[in-house]
Coordinates of C-alpha atoms in Angstrom, one line a residue:
D3 CA 126.1 202.1 104.5
R4 CA 126.5 204.4 107.8
P5 CA 123.1 203.6 109.4
L6 CA 123.9 199.8 109.1
L7 CA 127.5 200.5 110.6
E8 CA 126.2 202.2 113.4
G9 CA 124.0 199.6 114.2
L10 CA 126.6 197.0 114.0
A11 CA 128.9 199.3 116.2
A12 CA 125.9 199.9 118.8
L13 CA 125.7 196.0 119.5
R14 CA 129.4 195.6 119.7
G15 CA 129.9 193.8 123.0
K16 CA 126.4 193.7 123.9
V17 CA 124.8 191.2 121.6
P18 CA 126.9 188.3 119.6
V19 CA 126.4 189.0 115.7
V20 CA 126.7 186.4 112.7
L21 CA 126.7 188.3 109.2
A22 CA 125.6 185.7 106.3
Q23 CA 128.2 185.5 103.6
A24 CA 126.8 183.9 100.1
L25 CA 128.3 182.6 97.4
D26 CA 129.1 184.4 94.0
E27 CA 128.1 183.3 90.8
H28 CA 131.1 181.3 90.3
G29 CA 130.4 179.4 93.4
N30 CA 133.1 181.2 95.6
Q31 CA 132.3 182.9 98.9
R32 CA 131.7 186.8 98.2
Q33 CA 133.4 189.1 100.2
L34 CA 131.7 191.4 102.5
F35 CA 132.1 195.2 102.8
A36 CA 135.2 195.4 105.0
P37 CA 134.0 197.8 107.9
Y38 CA 131.0 195.1 108.0
Q39 CA 133.4 192.4 109.1
S40 CA 135.9 194.8 111.0
L41 CA 132.7 195.5 113.6
A42 CA 131.4 192.1 113.9
G43 CA 134.3 190.5 114.6
S44 CA 136.7 187.8 112.4
E45 CA 134.5 185.1 113.8
A46 CA 131.3 186.6 112.7
L47 CA 130.9 185.2 108.8
G48 CA 128.8 182.4 108.4
S49 CA 128.1 180.7 105.1
V50 CA 124.5 180.5 103.9
A51 CA 125.1 177.8 101.0
V52 CA 122.7 174.9 101.3
C53 CA 123.0 171.4 100.1
R54 CA 120.6 170.2 97.5
D55 CA 119.8 166.4 96.3
A56 CA 119.6 165.1 92.8
D57 CA 115.7 166.6 92.8
L58 CA 117.0 170.1 94.0
M59 CA 115.4 169.3 97.3
V60 CA 116.6 170.7 100.4
R61 CA 117.1 168.4 102.9
R62 CA 121.0 167.8 104.1
F63 CA 123.1 170.0 106.0
D64 CA 126.8 169.4 105.3
P65 CA 128.9 173.1 105.2
A66 CA 131.9 170.6 104.0
S67 CA 130.2 169.3 101.1
C68 CA 127.8 172.3 100.2
G69 CA 129.2 175.0 98.1
D70 CA 132.4 176.7 98.7
S71 CA 134.9 174.4 100.7
T72 CA 136.8 177.1 101.9
A73 CA 133.8 178.0 104.2
T74 CA 134.6 177.9 107.9
S75 CA 131.5 177.6 109.2
S76 CA 127.6 178.3 108.2
L77 CA 125.4 180.7 109.5
A78 CA 123.3 178.6 111.6
G79 CA 126.6 176.8 112.9
R80 CA 128.1 180.5 114.3
M81 CA 124.4 181.2 115.6
A82 CA 124.1 177.9 117.9
A83 CA 127.7 178.4 118.8
K84 CA 127.0 182.0 120.2
L85 CA 124.4 180.4 122.0
G86 CA 126.4 178.0 123.5
I87 CA 126.0 174.9 121.2
E88 CA 129.2 173.9 119.3
Q89 CA 129.8 171.1 117.5
D90 CA 130.4 169.2 113.7
W91 CA 127.1 169.6 112.6
R92 CA 126.0 167.2 109.7
G93 CA 123.2 165.3 109.0
Y94 CA 119.7 166.0 107.8
I95 CA 117.5 168.9 108.9
D96 CA 114.7 167.8 110.9
Y97 CA 112.2 169.5 109.3
A98 CA 109.4 168.0 111.9
S99 CA 110.8 170.4 115.0
G100 CA 108.8 173.1 115.8
D101 CA 105.7 174.6 114.5
P102 CA 105.5 176.4 111.2
I103 CA 107.2 179.6 110.4
Q104 CA 105.7 183.2 110.8
Y105 CA 107.8 185.9 110.1
V106 CA 107.5 190.3 111.5
P107 CA 107.9 192.6 108.4
F108 CA 110.7 194.9 108.8
H109 CA 108.6 197.7 108.3
Q110 CA 106.8 196.8 111.6
V111 CA 110.0 196.8 113.5
L112 CA 110.8 200.0 112.5
R113 CA 107.2 201.2 113.7
W114 CA 107.9 200.1 116.9
I115 CA 111.3 202.0 116.8
D116 CA 109.8 205.1 115.7
S117 CA 107.2 204.8 118.3
Q118 CA 109.4 203.7 121.0
D119 CA 107.5 200.9 121.8
S120 CA 110.0 199.0 123.9
A121 CA 107.6 196.2 125.5
R122 CA 106.5 195.3 121.9
L123 CA 110.0 195.1 120.7
S124 CA 111.4 193.0 123.9
S125 CA 108.3 190.7 124.2
V126 CA 109.1 189.6 120.4
F127 CA 112.7 189.7 120.3
A128 CA 114.6 189.6 123.5
G129 CA 116.4 186.2 124.7
K130 CA 115.6 184.6 121.3
P131 CA 117.8 184.1 118.3
V132 CA 116.8 186.6 115.0
L133 CA 117.5 186.0 111.8
V134 CA 117.5 189.0 109.3
G135 CA 116.4 187.7 105.8
V136 CA 114.4 188.5 102.6
V137 CA 111.1 187.1 101.7
L138 CA 110.4 187.6 98.5
P139 CA 107.9 186.0 96.2
F140 CA 110.3 185.3 93.2
S141 CA 113.9 185.6 95.0
D142 CA 115.8 182.6 96.8
R143 CA 113.3 180.4 96.9
H144 CA 114.5 176.5 97.1
P145 CA 111.9 173.4 97.2
L146 CA 111.6 172.3 100.4
P147 CA 110.3 168.6 101.7
V148 CA 107.6 169.8 103.6
A149 CA 105.3 173.1 103.9
L150 CA 107.4 174.9 106.6
A151 CA 106.0 178.5 106.1
A152 CA 103.1 179.5 108.2
F153 CA 102.3 182.4 106.0
E154 CA 102.4 180.7 102.7
P155 CA 101.1 177.2 104.0
E156 CA 100.4 175.4 100.8
S157 CA 103.6 176.2 99.6
R158 CA 107.0 174.3 99.7
V159 CA 109.1 176.4 97.2
L160 CA 110.1 178.8 100.0
P161 CA 112.7 181.7 101.1
G162 CA 116.3 180.5 102.0
A163 CA 116.2 182.3 105.0
L164 CA 113.7 179.3 106.6
I165 CA 116.3 176.9 105.8
H166 CA 118.7 178.5 107.9
V167 CA 116.0 178.9 110.5
Q168 CA 115.1 175.3 110.4
A169 CA 118.6 174.3 110.6
L170 CA 119.3 176.4 113.9
R171 CA 115.9 174.8 115.5
S172 CA 117.5 171.5 114.9
M173 CA 120.8 172.6 116.2
M174 CA 119.2 173.7 119.5
H175 CA 116.8 170.6 119.9
R176 CA 117.4 167.3 118.7
G177 CA 120.0 167.9 116.6
F178 CA 120.1 166.9 112.9
V179 CA 118.6 163.7 111.7
Q180 CA 121.4 160.9 111.4
P181 CA 121.0 158.1 108.4
L182 CA 121.6 154.1 109.5
A183 CA 124.5 152.5 108.8
S184 CA 124.0 150.4 105.6
V185 CA 124.3 147.1 107.6
A186 CA 121.6 148.4 109.7
V187 CA 119.3 149.2 106.7
M188 CA 119.9 146.0 105.4
L189 CA 119.3 144.0 108.3
T190 CA 116.0 146.0 109.0
S191 CA 114.6 145.4 105.5
L192 CA 115.6 141.8 105.8
L193 CA 113.5 141.9 109.2
V194 CA 110.5 143.8 107.6
L195 CA 110.5 141.1 104.8
A196 CA 110.5 138.7 107.5
L197 CA 106.7 139.7 108.5
W198 CA 105.4 138.1 105.8
F199 CA 106.4 134.8 107.4
G200 CA 104.4 132.8 109.8
R201 CA 100.8 131.6 110.6
T202 CA 99.5 133.2 112.8
Q203 CA 98.5 137.5 113.0
A204 CA 99.8 137.0 116.9
A205 CA 102.9 136.3 115.7
K206 CA 103.3 138.7 113.0
T207 CA 101.8 141.3 115.6
I208 CA 104.4 140.0 118.4
F209 CA 107.2 140.3 115.6
A210 CA 106.8 143.8 114.7
V211 CA 106.5 145.1 118.4
I212 CA 110.0 143.6 118.8
L213 CA 111.5 145.2 115.9
V214 CA 109.8 148.7 116.6
F215 CA 111.7 148.7 120.1
A216 CA 114.7 147.4 118.5
L217 CA 115.1 150.1 115.9
P218 CA 117.8 152.9 117.3

């Protein structure tokens, strides 16, 4: 623990730090080693609980209804707040935001540190939010709706760290995808069904164009 504590002490007051807080086997927030929390600060804990749908897919983001209800904020939410982006985040993760995710192996980072390659470290990490997580073949894997990883381009069962990366991306760009109100869904469905009616192709085309621009 000592090297990590020394690193946290060195970062204190210089770089914002958020510590991930996982759930234990009973679904409660796992307690962190007290000195870690003391150095990082009382507002540095972020839950990494994820929302699973009925098919076990991770699409939604809603810390208040996923995992332990005592969690005050998510990891991505805490990081976004440190970047000056703060609000009550809920919705569907925008999996279309950004390119496929790549990662830098930690042993590579250690080599740059050992060789004092400050230029490389700065070019890769300076001015960017950095997530330190585990990428293993059979640990902490979740089914996702898209193939999100550049390092596993054919897989949709991917490390949990990528969910938090994509949630943070959503917060930093267009925000989360919001579902339409039930009334809007019904009206849209009726309008789409109306495309079956009409005598001419031109009328149907005009109707379709109007429908597209009328949708939010």
